[in-house]
Amino acid sequence: MKNVLIIGSTGQIGSELTMKLRGIYKEGNIIAGYIPGAEPKGELLESGPAAVVDITNEQQIAETVSKYKIDTIYNLAALLSAVAEAKPQLAWKIGIGGLFNVLEVARELHCAVFTPSSIGAFGTDTPKDKTPQDTVRNPRTMYGVTKVTGELLSNYYYIRFGVDTRSVRFPGLISYVTLPGGGTTDYAVDIFYSAAKGQKFVCPIKAGTFMDMMYMPDALRGAIEIMEADATKFVHRNSFNIASMSFDPEIIYNNIKKYVPGFQMEYQVDPLRQAIAESWPNSLDDTCARQEWGWKPEYDLDTMTKDMLAKLEARYKK
Ligand code: SER
């Protein structure tokens, strides 16, 4: 990787990944792709080049890739699961129409492509605990349908055209820089904001509902390490299970309470998010990622909790 285009650079993952890549590849061009209305600001804007790149516009992607001699594209444009249920047509247009555009540009202009998949690629027929790498997917959500289709299409472009496509199935991602929007796992981010602001948290997911989660620094490292990995060791490509922790609302609440003793939580379950959460695995088995490219998480629930609270408390106590 030297010249990288991040499509969706102002989103939850993109805003941090762009800065991290700029820190690592100082000689290259790390282009922050964005759509009008979601312009980069502050450090993200000042630290490097930015370009309007609408994933639904193949021509615009191709022009940016040519102009900056891009060798790697991070395709981070997507609607998260609950929003995708509200707007399934748009979710398909961005998730699959957009991916098709990216893959076509990558085929013609010789780029590697990273596209995240998700725990949302799985469904109710999937084994729930320690979900294997290769198993039934059958998602019930449009988000999941786009993720499975994206995995298949990315593999197709590798097999048929030799496009270097790589992907991981991200768990719910927890971060303090940019808020996610419209996901099912977002509660595990929102709970930290409530704790740091001294507010009661209203939880939309039922006690006892387990999902895989990951702290953003691990997710960023995974996204970079898989693109840097020696692909001759790959048995899989699109997409690898990766995991670091699994919890339900009670477990994360009680862990936060160790550091914020007065913290309170009540439940107001959102039926849409609850149904989505129940269709997803409790925990993934990430053995293949560990064996094929050395994946290893650094954060567990407790180290993440301490870091999230420290970062957010510093912000809200100013
Ligand atoms: N975080 C995503 C969501 O909740 C899952 O990958 O939609």
mmCIF file of C-alpha atoms in Angstrom, residues 21-314:
data_model
loop_
_atom_site.group_PDB
_atom_site.id
_atom_site.type_symbol
_atom_site.label_atom_id
_atom_site.label_comp_id
_atom_site.label_asym_id
_atom_site.label_seq_id
_atom_site.Cartn_x
_atom_site.Cartn_y
_atom_site.Cartn_z
ATOM 1 C CA LEU A 21 -2.866 5.277 7.291
ATOM 2 C CA ARG A 22 -1.510 8.825 7.004
ATOM 3 C CA GLY A 23 0.613 8.141 10.077
ATOM 4 C CA ILE A 24 2.013 4.910 8.598
ATOM 5 C CA TYR A 25 2.430 5.703 4.869
ATOM 6 C CA LYS A 26 3.958 9.149 5.112
ATOM 7 C CA GLU A 27 5.431 9.072 1.584
ATOM 8 C CA GLY A 28 2.156 8.133 -0.097
ATOM 9 C CA ASN A 29 -1.096 9.823 -0.880
ATOM 10 C CA ILE A 30 -3.890 8.838 1.464
ATOM 11 C CA ILE A 31 -7.015 10.300 -0.142
ATOM 12 C CA ALA A 32 -10.053 10.997 2.050
ATOM 13 C CA GLY A 33 -13.011 10.252 -0.239
ATOM 14 C CA TYR A 34 -16.285 11.815 0.870
ATOM 15 C CA ILE A 35 -19.726 12.760 -0.380
ATOM 16 C CA PRO A 36 -21.098 16.318 -0.268
ATOM 17 C CA GLY A 37 -22.774 16.831 3.097
ATOM 18 C CA ALA A 38 -20.184 14.633 4.858
ATOM 19 C CA GLU A 39 -17.064 16.723 4.262
ATOM 20 C CA PRO A 40 -13.889 16.025 6.236
ATOM 21 C CA LYS A 41 -13.173 18.555 8.977
ATOM 22 C CA GLY A 42 -10.365 19.502 11.334
ATOM 23 C CA GLU A 43 -7.386 17.138 11.454
ATOM 24 C CA LEU A 44 -8.844 14.865 8.767
ATOM 25 C CA LEU A 45 -9.114 17.774 6.333
ATOM 26 C CA GLU A 46 -5.804 19.384 7.228
ATOM 27 C CA SER A 47 -3.602 16.285 7.256
ATOM 28 C CA GLY A 48 -3.895 15.284 3.585
ATOM 29 C CA PRO A 49 -5.776 15.370 0.271
ATOM 30 C CA ALA A 50 -9.525 14.867 0.034
ATOM 31 C CA ALA A 51 -11.773 14.251 -2.972
ATOM 32 C CA VAL A 52 -15.482 13.935 -3.641
ATOM 33 C CA VAL A 53 -16.000 10.238 -4.362
ATOM 34 C CA ASP A 54 -19.581 9.040 -4.544
ATOM 35 C CA ILE A 55 -19.509 5.250 -4.621
ATOM 36 C CA THR A 56 -22.518 5.197 -6.942
ATOM 37 C CA ASN A 57 -20.477 7.135 -9.548
ATOM 38 C CA GLU A 58 -17.980 4.789 -11.243
ATOM 39 C CA GLN A 59 -16.495 7.587 -13.341
ATOM 40 C CA GLN A 60 -15.714 9.652 -10.258
ATOM 41 C CA ILE A 61 -13.998 6.700 -8.576
ATOM 42 C CA ALA A 62 -11.947 6.006 -11.736
ATOM 43 C CA GLU A 63 -10.864 9.642 -12.091
ATOM 44 C CA THR A 64 -9.673 9.828 -8.488
ATOM 45 C CA VAL A 65 -7.862 6.487 -8.756
ATOM 46 C CA SER A 66 -6.075 7.662 -11.944
ATOM 47 C CA LYS A 67 -5.258 11.133 -10.642
ATOM 48 C CA TYR A 68 -3.593 9.898 -7.436
ATOM 49 C CA LYS A 69 -2.205 6.607 -8.859
ATOM 50 C CA ILE A 70 -4.172 4.705 -6.222
ATOM 51 C CA ASP A 71 -3.044 1.120 -5.547
ATOM 52 C CA THR A 72 -5.438 0.254 -2.697
ATOM 53 C CA ILE A 73 -9.092 1.161 -2.130
ATOM 54 C CA TYR A 74 -10.786 0.913 1.268
ATOM 55 C CA ASN A 75 -14.473 0.674 0.430
ATOM 56 C CA LEU A 76 -16.195 1.813 3.630
ATOM 57 C CA ALA A 77 -19.439 3.223 2.219
ATOM 58 C CA ALA A 78 -22.465 1.402 3.660
ATOM 59 C CA LEU A 79 -25.747 1.803 5.495
ATOM 60 C CA LEU A 80 -25.714 0.017 8.858
ATOM 61 C CA SER A 81 -28.230 -2.692 9.678
ATOM 62 C CA ALA A 82 -31.224 -0.832 11.139
ATOM 63 C CA VAL A 83 -31.056 1.984 8.559
ATOM 64 C CA ALA A 84 -30.693 -0.588 5.785
ATOM 65 C CA GLU A 85 -33.985 -2.171 6.916
ATOM 66 C CA ALA A 86 -35.648 1.245 6.631
ATOM 67 C CA LYS A 87 -34.084 1.909 3.204
ATOM 68 C CA PRO A 88 -33.367 -1.494 1.622
ATOM 69 C CA GLN A 89 -33.196 -0.179 -1.953
ATOM 70 C CA LEU A 90 -30.607 2.435 -1.037
ATOM 71 C CA ALA A 91 -28.671 -0.123 1.016
ATOM 72 C CA TRP A 92 -28.397 -2.355 -2.073
ATOM 73 C CA LYS A 93 -27.479 0.586 -4.325
ATOM 74 C CA ILE A 94 -24.612 1.642 -2.050
ATOM 75 C CA GLY A 95 -23.570 -1.779 -0.762
ATOM 76 C CA ILE A 96 -23.668 -3.751 -4.024
ATOM 77 C CA GLY A 97 -24.025 -1.187 -6.840
ATOM 78 C CA GLY A 98 -21.206 0.715 -5.158
ATOM 79 C CA LEU A 99 -19.038 -2.357 -4.645
ATOM 80 C CA PHE A 100 -19.523 -3.336 -8.309
ATOM 81 C CA ASN A 101 -18.264 0.131 -9.334
ATOM 82 C CA VAL A 102 -15.243 -0.178 -7.052
ATOM 83 C CA LEU A 103 -14.410 -3.666 -8.336
ATOM 84 C CA GLU A 104 -14.709 -2.580 -11.974
ATOM 85 C CA VAL A 105 -12.343 0.355 -11.372
ATOM 86 C CA ALA A 106 -9.986 -1.970 -9.474
ATOM 87 C CA ARG A 107 -10.048 -4.458 -12.363
ATOM 88 C CA GLU A 108 -9.265 -1.801 -14.958
ATOM 89 C CA LEU A 109 -6.776 0.238 -12.947
ATOM 90 C CA HIS A 110 -5.172 -2.574 -10.927
ATOM 91 C CA CYS A 111 -6.028 -1.792 -7.314
ATOM 92 C CA ALA A 112 -6.341 -4.008 -4.253
ATOM 93 C CA VAL A 113 -9.714 -3.646 -2.512
ATOM 94 C CA PHE A 114 -10.726 -3.960 1.136
ATOM 95 C CA THR A 115 -14.476 -4.193 1.777
ATOM 96 C CA PRO A 116 -15.737 -4.938 5.281
ATOM 97 C CA SER A 117 -18.206 -7.726 5.826
ATOM 98 C CA SER A 118 -19.887 -8.191 9.192
ATOM 99 C CA ILE A 119 -21.357 -10.485 11.821
ATOM 100 C CA GLY A 120 -24.535 -9.394 9.980
ATOM 101 C CA ALA A 121 -23.618 -11.777 7.135
ATOM 102 C CA PHE A 122 -24.954 -14.580 9.357
ATOM 103 C CA GLY A 123 -28.562 -15.483 10.133
ATOM 104 C CA THR A 124 -30.791 -17.624 12.297
ATOM 105 C CA ASP A 125 -29.684 -20.893 10.598
ATOM 106 C CA THR A 126 -26.049 -20.183 11.528
ATOM 107 C CA PRO A 127 -24.476 -21.934 14.538
ATOM 108 C CA LYS A 128 -24.649 -19.234 17.234
ATOM 109 C CA ASP A 129 -21.630 -19.919 19.425
ATOM 110 C CA LYS A 130 -18.081 -19.845 18.076
ATOM 111 C CA THR A 131 -19.587 -19.501 14.598
ATOM 112 C CA PRO A 132 -17.166 -21.243 12.197
ATOM 113 C CA GLN A 133 -15.432 -19.468 9.318
ATOM 114 C CA ASP A 134 -17.220 -21.581 6.712
ATOM 115 C CA THR A 135 -20.844 -22.186 7.625
ATOM 116 C CA VAL A 136 -24.432 -21.367 6.690
ATOM 117 C CA ARG A 137 -24.947 -17.616 6.278
ATOM 118 C CA ASN A 138 -28.589 -17.032 5.150
ATOM 119 C CA PRO A 139 -29.010 -13.525 6.644
ATOM 120 C CA ARG A 140 -32.543 -12.149 7.073
ATOM 121 C CA THR A 141 -31.651 -8.453 6.791
ATOM 122 C CA MET A 142 -30.866 -6.352 3.719
ATOM 123 C CA TYR A 143 -27.610 -5.406 5.461
ATOM 124 C CA GLY A 144 -26.692 -9.085 5.662
ATOM 125 C CA VAL A 145 -27.828 -9.770 2.094
ATOM 126 C CA THR A 146 -25.476 -7.032 0.854
ATOM 127 C CA LYS A 147 -22.636 -8.391 3.002
ATOM 128 C CA VAL A 148 -22.970 -11.981 1.712
ATOM 129 C CA THR A 149 -23.369 -10.754 -1.880
ATOM 130 C CA GLY A 150 -20.333 -8.521 -1.360
ATOM 131 C CA GLU A 151 -18.277 -11.480 -0.144
ATOM 132 C CA LEU A 152 -19.294 -13.550 -3.184
ATOM 133 C CA LEU A 153 -18.735 -10.730 -5.684
ATOM 134 C CA SER A 154 -15.337 -9.899 -4.189
ATOM 135 C CA ASN A 155 -14.279 -13.570 -4.401
ATOM 136 C CA TYR A 156 -15.551 -13.675 -7.993
ATOM 137 C CA TYR A 157 -13.418 -10.684 -8.999
ATOM 138 C CA TYR A 158 -10.386 -12.346 -7.451
ATOM 139 C CA ILE A 159 -10.949 -15.730 -9.104
ATOM 140 C CA ARG A 160 -12.108 -14.425 -12.485
ATOM 141 C CA PHE A 161 -9.988 -11.282 -12.910
ATOM 142 C CA GLY A 162 -7.239 -11.556 -10.292
ATOM 143 C CA VAL A 163 -8.369 -8.434 -8.426
ATOM 144 C CA ASP A 164 -6.708 -8.556 -4.984
ATOM 145 C CA THR A 165 -9.855 -8.391 -2.863
ATOM 146 C CA ARG A 166 -9.632 -8.930 0.911
ATOM 147 C CA SER A 167 -12.149 -8.609 3.721
ATOM 148 C CA VAL A 168 -12.932 -9.226 7.368
ATOM 149 C CA ARG A 169 -16.281 -9.780 9.072
ATOM 150 C CA PHE A 170 -16.273 -6.990 11.618
ATOM 151 C CA PRO A 171 -18.063 -7.351 14.934
ATOM 152 C CA GLY A 172 -19.823 -4.294 16.404
ATOM 153 C CA LEU A 173 -17.152 -1.592 16.516
ATOM 154 C CA ILE A 174 -16.728 0.560 19.601
ATOM 155 C CA SER A 175 -14.995 3.919 19.241
ATOM 156 C CA TYR A 176 -14.915 7.439 20.656
ATOM 157 C CA VAL A 177 -13.985 9.555 17.596
ATOM 158 C CA THR A 178 -16.949 9.333 15.199
ATOM 159 C CA LEU A 179 -20.342 7.930 16.187
ATOM 160 C CA PRO A 180 -21.789 5.061 14.166
ATOM 161 C CA GLY A 181 -25.303 5.631 12.836
ATOM 162 C CA GLY A 182 -28.193 3.220 12.559
ATOM 163 C CA GLY A 183 -26.490 -0.025 13.570
ATOM 164 C CA THR A 184 -27.715 -2.759 15.897
ATOM 165 C CA THR A 185 -24.491 -2.862 17.885
ATOM 166 C CA ASP A 186 -24.438 0.943 18.373
ATOM 167 C CA TYR A 187 -25.827 0.571 21.908
ATOM 168 C CA ALA A 188 -22.376 -0.602 22.993
ATOM 169 C CA VAL A 189 -20.982 2.775 21.869
ATOM 170 C CA ASP A 190 -23.857 4.911 23.168
ATOM 171 C CA ILE A 191 -23.606 3.357 26.643
ATOM 172 C CA PHE A 192 -20.106 4.849 27.064
ATOM 173 C CA TYR A 193 -21.271 8.332 26.057
ATOM 174 C CA SER A 194 -24.059 8.170 28.660
ATOM 175 C CA ALA A 195 -21.635 6.970 31.352
ATOM 176 C CA ALA A 196 -19.083 9.681 30.553
ATOM 177 C CA LYS A 197 -21.750 12.411 30.529
ATOM 178 C CA GLY A 198 -23.200 11.219 33.850
ATOM 179 C CA GLN A 199 -26.522 10.286 32.230
ATOM 180 C CA LYS A 200 -28.761 7.238 32.617
ATOM 181 C CA PHE A 201 -28.516 4.871 29.632
ATOM 182 C CA VAL A 202 -31.663 3.610 27.907
ATOM 183 C CA CYS A 203 -30.748 0.265 26.344
ATOM 184 C CA PRO A 204 -32.556 -0.821 23.134
ATOM 185 C CA ILE A 205 -31.272 -4.431 23.321
ATOM 186 C CA LYS A 206 -32.564 -7.052 25.812
ATOM 187 C CA ALA A 207 -30.436 -8.419 28.631
ATOM 188 C CA GLY A 208 -28.997 -11.769 27.625
ATOM 189 C CA THR A 209 -28.496 -10.836 23.947
ATOM 190 C CA PHE A 210 -24.868 -11.569 23.156
ATOM 191 C CA MET A 211 -23.030 -10.109 20.159
ATOM 192 C CA ASP A 212 -19.389 -9.935 19.129
ATOM 193 C CA MET A 213 -17.784 -6.534 19.657
ATOM 194 C CA MET A 214 -14.355 -5.012 19.038
ATOM 195 C CA TYR A 215 -12.489 -1.871 20.037
ATOM 196 C CA MET A 216 -11.638 0.359 17.081
ATOM 197 C CA PRO A 217 -7.822 0.190 17.443
ATOM 198 C CA ASP A 218 -7.996 -3.592 16.916
ATOM 199 C CA ALA A 219 -10.368 -3.188 13.970
ATOM 200 C CA LEU A 220 -8.056 -0.661 12.278
ATOM 201 C CA ARG A 221 -5.042 -2.882 12.811
ATOM 202 C CA GLY A 222 -6.952 -5.824 11.332
ATOM 203 C CA ALA A 223 -7.974 -3.806 8.268
ATOM 204 C CA ILE A 224 -4.381 -2.733 7.658
ATOM 205 C CA GLU A 225 -2.718 -6.044 8.498
ATOM 206 C CA ILE A 226 -4.918 -8.064 6.158
ATOM 207 C CA MET A 227 -4.023 -5.735 3.264
ATOM 208 C CA GLU A 228 -0.311 -6.043 4.120
ATOM 209 C CA ALA A 229 -0.443 -9.824 4.640
ATOM 210 C CA ASP A 230 1.390 -12.359 2.478
ATOM 211 C CA ALA A 231 -1.531 -13.645 0.403
ATOM 212 C CA THR A 232 0.249 -16.884 -0.490
ATOM 213 C CA LYS A 233 -0.848 -18.165 2.944
ATOM 214 C CA PHE A 234 -4.530 -17.349 2.308
ATOM 215 C CA VAL A 235 -7.004 -20.174 2.066
ATOM 216 C CA HIS A 236 -9.872 -17.669 2.446
ATOM 217 C CA ARG A 237 -10.236 -14.075 1.259
ATOM 218 C CA ASN A 238 -13.746 -12.692 1.454
ATOM 219 C CA SER A 239 -14.296 -12.716 4.269
ATOM 220 C CA PHE A 240 -12.422 -13.672 7.458
ATOM 221 C CA ASN A 241 -14.143 -13.976 10.851
ATOM 222 C CA ILE A 242 -12.304 -11.786 13.363
ATOM 223 C CA ALA A 243 -13.203 -11.524 17.046
ATOM 224 C CA SER A 244 -12.046 -10.113 20.341
ATOM 225 C CA MET A 245 -14.930 -10.029 22.846
ATOM 226 C CA SER A 246 -18.585 -10.994 23.199
ATOM 227 C CA PHE A 247 -20.984 -9.560 25.778
ATOM 228 C CA ASP A 248 -24.624 -8.723 26.477
ATOM 229 C CA PRO A 249 -25.921 -5.388 27.845
ATOM 230 C CA GLU A 250 -25.681 -6.549 31.485
ATOM 231 C CA ILE A 251 -22.024 -7.497 31.188
ATOM 232 C CA ILE A 252 -20.931 -4.208 29.647
ATOM 233 C CA TYR A 253 -23.119 -2.224 32.054
ATOM 234 C CA ASN A 254 -21.601 -3.958 35.077
ATOM 235 C CA ASN A 255 -18.099 -3.466 33.717
ATOM 236 C CA ILE A 256 -18.663 0.275 33.253
ATOM 237 C CA LYS A 257 -20.164 0.451 36.754
ATOM 238 C CA LYS A 258 -16.818 -0.707 38.207
ATOM 239 C CA TYR A 259 -15.407 2.666 37.078
ATOM 240 C CA VAL A 260 -18.592 4.798 37.224
ATOM 241 C CA PRO A 261 -20.313 3.458 40.365
ATOM 242 C CA GLY A 262 -23.431 5.654 40.116
ATOM 243 C CA PHE A 263 -24.126 4.710 36.494
ATOM 244 C CA GLN A 264 -27.710 3.622 35.768
ATOM 245 C CA MET A 265 -29.325 1.727 32.911
ATOM 246 C CA GLU A 266 -32.919 0.888 32.008
ATOM 247 C CA TYR A 267 -34.325 -1.103 29.110
ATOM 248 C CA GLN A 268 -36.615 0.155 26.336
ATOM 249 C CA VAL A 269 -36.214 -2.575 23.772
ATOM 250 C CA ASP A 270 -36.378 -1.582 20.093
ATOM 251 C CA PRO A 271 -38.147 -4.510 18.358
ATOM 252 C CA LEU A 272 -36.335 -4.001 15.029
ATOM 253 C CA ARG A 273 -32.850 -3.934 16.540
ATOM 254 C CA GLN A 274 -33.698 -6.774 18.919
ATOM 255 C CA ALA A 275 -34.866 -9.003 16.045
ATOM 256 C CA ILE A 276 -31.706 -8.214 14.103
ATOM 257 C CA ALA A 277 -29.498 -8.902 17.128
ATOM 258 C CA GLU A 278 -31.210 -12.243 17.740
ATOM 259 C CA SER A 279 -30.535 -13.316 14.152
ATOM 260 C CA TRP A 280 -26.773 -12.743 14.583
ATOM 261 C CA PRO A 281 -24.195 -15.013 16.228
ATOM 262 C CA ASN A 282 -23.249 -14.753 19.899
ATOM 263 C CA SER A 283 -19.546 -15.106 19.094
ATOM 264 C CA LEU A 284 -17.334 -15.881 16.079
ATOM 265 C CA ASP A 285 -14.471 -18.375 15.751
ATOM 266 C CA ASP A 286 -11.546 -16.456 14.221
ATOM 267 C CA THR A 287 -9.059 -19.358 13.982
ATOM 268 C CA CYS A 288 -8.634 -19.006 10.188
ATOM 269 C CA ALA A 289 -7.681 -15.302 10.429
ATOM 270 C CA ARG A 290 -5.187 -16.167 13.175
ATOM 271 C CA GLN A 291 -3.651 -18.973 11.108
ATOM 272 C CA GLU A 292 -3.710 -17.417 7.637
ATOM 273 C CA TRP A 293 -2.485 -13.879 8.395
ATOM 274 C CA GLY A 294 -1.650 -13.698 12.087
ATOM 275 C CA TRP A 295 -4.733 -11.848 13.374
ATOM 276 C CA LYS A 296 -4.650 -11.260 17.131
ATOM 277 C CA PRO A 297 -6.719 -8.732 19.112
ATOM 278 C CA GLU A 298 -5.101 -6.610 21.818
ATOM 279 C CA TYR A 299 -8.109 -5.275 23.741
ATOM 280 C CA ASP A 300 -10.564 -7.137 25.935
ATOM 281 C CA LEU A 301 -13.708 -5.750 27.564
ATOM 282 C CA ASP A 302 -11.898 -4.326 30.565
ATOM 283 C CA THR A 303 -8.982 -2.641 28.746
ATOM 284 C CA MET A 304 -11.442 -1.198 26.219
ATOM 285 C CA THR A 305 -13.796 0.063 28.952
ATOM 286 C CA LYS A 306 -10.978 1.871 30.760
ATOM 287 C CA ASP A 307 -9.713 3.501 27.567
ATOM 288 C CA MET A 308 -13.179 4.524 26.277
ATOM 289 C CA LEU A 309 -14.111 6.073 29.613
ATOM 290 C CA ALA A 310 -10.786 7.904 29.926
ATOM 291 C CA LYS A 311 -11.096 9.380 26.417
ATOM 292 C CA LEU A 312 -14.753 10.395 26.729
ATOM 293 C CA GLU A 313 -14.488 11.695 30.297
ATOM 294 C CA ALA A 314 -11.567 13.906 29.220
#
